[in-house]
Amino acid sequence: MDARSSADPDTPTAPGTVYLVGAGPGDPELLTVRGDRLLRRADVVVHDALVNRALLDLVPAGSERYDVGRRAGEKLLPLEEVNALLVELAHHHQTVVRLKGGDPFVFGRGGEESIALREAGIPFEIVPGVTSGIAALAYAGIPLTHRGIAYSATFVTGHRVARTSPEDPANSPFNRRDGTLVVYMGLGRLEEIVAELLEGGRSPETPAAVIEHGTYPQQRTVTAPLRAIAGATRRAGISGPALIVVGEVVALRDQIRWLSEEGSD
Ligand code: SAH
C-alpha cells in the first residue's frame, strides 16, 4: 500500500524531494527550463538573498517561501539551521525547492546541503544554474577564454586568494598570464587582492574589470589596469554584488561590448 495515501496517521509517510535549483545570475530569462518547471510546482521555496525576487512570481500563490539569505556584512546564517529547515520541510512537502543564486555548486554551499540531506535520508536533485562568473562576463562583453589570449580560467573566492597562494606565487593559478581570473566575493578585499596579484608577478598593466549586478538592468562595469582598478571601483561607488575579472580578455570588451550600461566606462 502506498504510505502516502494511507489514512492512518501513525503510518510514516515518505519524505518529499529537495531540489537544489540554480536561479542563474539575475536576469530571470537565464533560469533553466527545468528550474522554471520546478518553481511552478513547488510546495515550498527556500531562497537566498542573491536570488532575483521576480523568480518567486513563478511559485504557486499558496506555497510557502523562506528567505534564508544574508547580504554582505550581515552575520552568516548558520548552515546547520538551513539544513535542518530543508529536512523538516521535506517531511511535510512533496516538492521543496532550494533556490540559490547562480549555480548551487559554485561557492553556493550546495555540496554541504546535499551531504546533510543524504545523511537525513532525504532524496534530492541538483539543477545547475548559470553561474555569475560566466554570465556577468558575457553580459559585459568579456570572453572568459579567447584563442591566443586566454587558455584557462580560474574561479576563486576573494576570501582565499592569499591563503591559498603557494610558496611560488608566480606559478599560482591566480597569476597565470595566459589565464583569466574571476574572483567571487572579493569586493571587500579588492585592495589586498590586487596587492597579492602584483606581488605574484602579474603586470600592473593587466586589464581588469569589476562587474556589479551582472545581468540585471542596473549592471555596471568598471575597467582599469590592475594597478588602478581598486581606486576606479571605489570612485564609482560599486557596492556589489560584484565580480573581479583580471586578464587580457578584459581588453576585448572594447570590441565585444553589446549591452548598454548606464554609468559604466
Ligand atoms: N552560486 C553563486 C555565487 C555565490 S557567492 C553563482 O554561481 O553565481 C556570491 C558572490 O557571487 C558575490 O559576492 C559576487 O561576487 C558573485 N555574484 C553573484 N551574483 C552576481 C551578479 N549578479 N553580479 C556580480 N556578481 C555576482
Short mmCIF file of N, CA and C in Angstrom, two decimals, residues 66-142:
data_model
loop_
_atom_site.label_atom_id
_atom_site.label_comp_id
_atom_site.label_asym_id
_atom_site.label_seq_id
_atom_site.Cartn_x
_atom_site.Cartn_y
_atom_site.Cartn_z
N TYR A 66 10.61 30.88 2.16
CA TYR A 66 11.54 31.20 3.25
C TYR A 66 12.74 31.92 2.66
N ASP A 67 13.06 33.08 3.20
CA ASP A 67 14.27 33.81 2.80
C ASP A 67 15.34 33.52 3.82
N VAL A 68 16.33 32.73 3.45
CA VAL A 68 17.40 32.38 4.40
C VAL A 68 18.70 33.05 4.01
N GLY A 69 18.58 34.06 3.15
CA GLY A 69 19.78 34.71 2.62
C GLY A 69 20.40 35.67 3.60
N ARG A 70 21.58 36.06 3.28
CA ARG A 70 22.25 37.11 4.03
C ARG A 70 22.88 38.01 3.00
N ARG A 71 23.05 39.27 3.36
CA ARG A 71 23.76 40.20 2.48
C ARG A 71 25.14 40.41 3.06
N ALA A 72 26.05 40.88 2.22
CA ALA A 72 27.43 41.11 2.69
C ALA A 72 27.39 41.95 3.95
N GLY A 73 28.17 41.57 4.94
CA GLY A 73 28.22 42.34 6.18
C GLY A 73 27.33 41.76 7.25
N GLU A 74 26.23 41.15 6.85
CA GLU A 74 25.36 40.54 7.85
C GLU A 74 25.97 39.26 8.37
N LYS A 75 25.48 38.85 9.52
CA LYS A 75 26.01 37.61 10.11
C LYS A 75 25.65 36.42 9.25
N LEU A 76 26.58 35.50 9.15
CA LEU A 76 26.35 34.29 8.39
C LEU A 76 25.23 33.49 9.04
N LEU A 77 24.23 33.15 8.23
CA LEU A 77 23.17 32.30 8.77
C LEU A 77 23.74 30.91 8.98
N PRO A 78 23.58 30.36 10.18
CA PRO A 78 24.20 29.05 10.42
C PRO A 78 23.70 28.03 9.41
N LEU A 79 24.66 27.40 8.75
CA LEU A 79 24.35 26.42 7.73
C LEU A 79 23.48 25.30 8.30
N GLU A 80 23.76 24.95 9.56
CA GLU A 80 23.01 23.86 10.19
C GLU A 80 21.52 24.19 10.24
N GLU A 81 21.22 25.47 10.44
CA GLU A 81 19.80 25.86 10.52
C GLU A 81 19.10 25.70 9.18
N VAL A 82 19.79 26.06 8.12
CA VAL A 82 19.22 25.89 6.78
C VAL A 82 19.04 24.40 6.50
N ASN A 83 20.05 23.63 6.82
CA ASN A 83 19.95 22.18 6.60
C ASN A 83 18.78 21.59 7.36
N ALA A 84 18.64 21.98 8.62
CA ALA A 84 17.56 21.44 9.45
C ALA A 84 16.20 21.85 8.87
N LEU A 85 16.11 23.08 8.38
CA LEU A 85 14.87 23.56 7.79
C LEU A 85 14.51 22.73 6.55
N LEU A 86 15.50 22.45 5.70
CA LEU A 86 15.23 21.67 4.49
C LEU A 86 14.73 20.27 4.83
N VAL A 87 15.37 19.67 5.83
CA VAL A 87 14.97 18.33 6.26
C VAL A 87 13.54 18.35 6.79
N GLU A 88 13.28 19.33 7.63
CA GLU A 88 11.95 19.47 8.23
C GLU A 88 10.88 19.66 7.12
N LEU A 89 11.17 20.55 6.19
CA LEU A 89 10.19 20.84 5.13
C LEU A 89 9.94 19.61 4.26
N ALA A 90 11.00 18.84 4.02
CA ALA A 90 10.85 17.65 3.17
C ALA A 90 9.95 16.61 3.83
N HIS A 91 9.84 16.67 5.15
CA HIS A 91 8.95 15.74 5.85
C HIS A 91 7.49 16.17 5.75
N HIS A 92 7.25 17.38 5.27
CA HIS A 92 5.87 17.88 5.19
C HIS A 92 5.42 18.24 3.78
N HIS A 93 6.36 18.25 2.83
CA HIS A 93 6.01 18.67 1.46
C HIS A 93 6.63 17.72 0.44
N GLN A 94 5.97 17.61 -0.70
CA GLN A 94 6.49 16.75 -1.76
C GLN A 94 7.61 17.41 -2.56
N THR A 95 7.42 18.69 -2.87
CA THR A 95 8.40 19.38 -3.73
C THR A 95 8.96 20.60 -3.01
N VAL A 96 10.18 20.45 -2.52
CA VAL A 96 10.85 21.55 -1.83
C VAL A 96 11.93 22.10 -2.76
N VAL A 97 11.82 23.37 -3.12
CA VAL A 97 12.85 23.96 -3.99
C VAL A 97 13.78 24.83 -3.15
N ARG A 98 15.03 24.46 -3.18
CA ARG A 98 16.08 25.27 -2.52
C ARG A 98 16.71 26.09 -3.63
N LEU A 99 16.33 27.36 -3.72
CA LEU A 99 16.72 28.22 -4.83
C LEU A 99 17.95 29.04 -4.45
N LYS A 100 19.00 28.88 -5.26
CA LYS A 100 20.29 29.54 -4.95
C LYS A 100 20.74 30.39 -6.12
N GLY A 101 21.38 31.50 -5.82
CA GLY A 101 21.89 32.37 -6.88
C GLY A 101 22.91 31.64 -7.74
N GLY A 102 22.90 31.92 -9.03
CA GLY A 102 23.89 31.32 -9.93
C GLY A 102 23.74 29.82 -10.01
N ASP A 103 24.83 29.12 -9.74
CA ASP A 103 24.84 27.65 -9.72
C ASP A 103 24.99 27.19 -8.28
N PRO A 104 24.25 26.13 -7.90
CA PRO A 104 24.29 25.71 -6.48
C PRO A 104 25.66 25.19 -6.03
N PHE A 105 26.46 24.71 -6.97
CA PHE A 105 27.75 24.12 -6.60
C PHE A 105 28.92 25.07 -6.82
N VAL A 106 28.65 26.32 -7.15
CA VAL A 106 29.74 27.28 -7.31
C VAL A 106 29.65 28.28 -6.16
N PHE A 107 30.49 28.11 -5.17
CA PHE A 107 30.50 28.95 -3.96
C PHE A 107 29.09 29.13 -3.41
N GLY A 108 28.31 28.07 -3.44
CA GLY A 108 26.92 28.20 -3.03
C GLY A 108 26.50 27.24 -1.92
N ARG A 109 27.45 26.54 -1.34
CA ARG A 109 27.17 25.61 -0.24
C ARG A 109 26.24 24.46 -0.66
N GLY A 110 26.09 24.28 -1.96
CA GLY A 110 25.22 23.20 -2.42
C GLY A 110 25.73 21.83 -2.01
N GLY A 111 27.04 21.70 -1.96
CA GLY A 111 27.63 20.42 -1.56
C GLY A 111 27.30 20.09 -0.11
N GLU A 112 27.47 21.08 0.75
CA GLU A 112 27.19 20.86 2.18
C GLU A 112 25.72 20.49 2.39
N GLU A 113 24.84 21.21 1.71
CA GLU A 113 23.41 20.93 1.89
C GLU A 113 23.06 19.54 1.36
N SER A 114 23.66 19.15 0.25
CA SER A 114 23.41 17.81 -0.30
C SER A 114 23.82 16.73 0.69
N ILE A 115 24.99 16.93 1.29
CA ILE A 115 25.50 15.93 2.24
C ILE A 115 24.55 15.83 3.44
N ALA A 116 24.09 16.98 3.91
CA ALA A 116 23.16 16.97 5.06
C ALA A 116 21.86 16.25 4.70
N LEU A 117 21.38 16.47 3.48
CA LEU A 117 20.14 15.81 3.05
C LEU A 117 20.35 14.29 2.94
N ARG A 118 21.49 13.90 2.37
CA ARG A 118 21.81 12.48 2.25
C ARG A 118 21.84 11.83 3.63
N GLU A 119 22.50 12.51 4.58
CA GLU A 119 22.60 11.96 5.95
C GLU A 119 21.24 11.84 6.62
N ALA A 120 20.32 12.73 6.23
CA ALA A 120 18.98 12.69 6.84
C ALA A 120 18.03 11.78 6.06
N GLY A 121 18.54 11.17 4.99
CA GLY A 121 17.71 10.24 4.21
C GLY A 121 16.68 10.94 3.34
N ILE A 122 16.95 12.20 3.00
CA ILE A 122 16.02 12.95 2.14
C ILE A 122 16.49 12.89 0.69
N PRO A 123 15.63 12.44 -0.23
CA PRO A 123 16.05 12.44 -1.64
C PRO A 123 16.22 13.87 -2.17
N PHE A 124 17.23 14.07 -3.01
CA PHE A 124 17.45 15.40 -3.56
C PHE A 124 17.92 15.32 -5.00
N GLU A 125 17.75 16.41 -5.71
CA GLU A 125 18.28 16.54 -7.07
C GLU A 125 18.97 17.90 -7.20
N ILE A 126 19.96 17.96 -8.07
CA ILE A 126 20.67 19.22 -8.30
C ILE A 126 20.30 19.73 -9.70
N VAL A 127 19.87 20.96 -9.77
CA VAL A 127 19.57 21.58 -11.06
C VAL A 127 20.59 22.72 -11.26
N PRO A 128 21.54 22.51 -12.17
CA PRO A 128 22.57 23.53 -12.34
C PRO A 128 21.99 24.86 -12.79
N GLY A 129 22.73 25.92 -12.53
CA GLY A 129 22.32 27.25 -12.96
C GLY A 129 23.47 27.93 -13.67
N VAL A 130 23.18 29.03 -14.33
CA VAL A 130 24.24 29.80 -15.00
C VAL A 130 24.95 30.61 -13.92
N THR A 131 26.21 30.31 -13.71
CA THR A 131 26.94 31.00 -12.65
C THR A 131 27.27 32.44 -13.05
N SER A 132 27.28 33.32 -12.06
CA SER A 132 27.55 34.74 -12.34
C SER A 132 28.94 34.93 -12.95
N GLY A 133 29.88 34.08 -12.58
CA GLY A 133 31.25 34.22 -13.09
C GLY A 133 31.38 33.94 -14.57
N ILE A 134 30.35 33.39 -15.16
CA ILE A 134 30.31 33.22 -16.61
C ILE A 134 29.34 34.24 -17.22
N ALA A 135 28.15 34.35 -16.60
CA ALA A 135 27.11 35.19 -17.19
C ALA A 135 27.43 36.69 -17.15
N ALA A 136 27.97 37.16 -16.04
CA ALA A 136 28.25 38.59 -15.92
C ALA A 136 29.31 39.01 -16.94
N LEU A 137 30.29 38.12 -17.17
CA LEU A 137 31.31 38.42 -18.18
C LEU A 137 30.69 38.49 -19.57
N ALA A 138 29.79 37.55 -19.84
CA ALA A 138 29.13 37.53 -21.15
C ALA A 138 28.36 38.82 -21.39
N TYR A 139 27.63 39.26 -20.35
CA TYR A 139 26.85 40.50 -20.49
C TYR A 139 27.74 41.73 -20.56
N ALA A 140 28.96 41.61 -20.02
CA ALA A 140 29.90 42.75 -20.06
C ALA A 140 30.73 42.73 -21.35
N GLY A 141 30.55 41.69 -22.17
CA GLY A 141 31.34 41.62 -23.41
C GLY A 141 32.78 41.22 -23.17
N ILE A 142 33.01 40.36 -22.16
CA ILE A 142 34.36 39.88 -21.85
C ILE A 142 34.37 38.36 -22.02
#
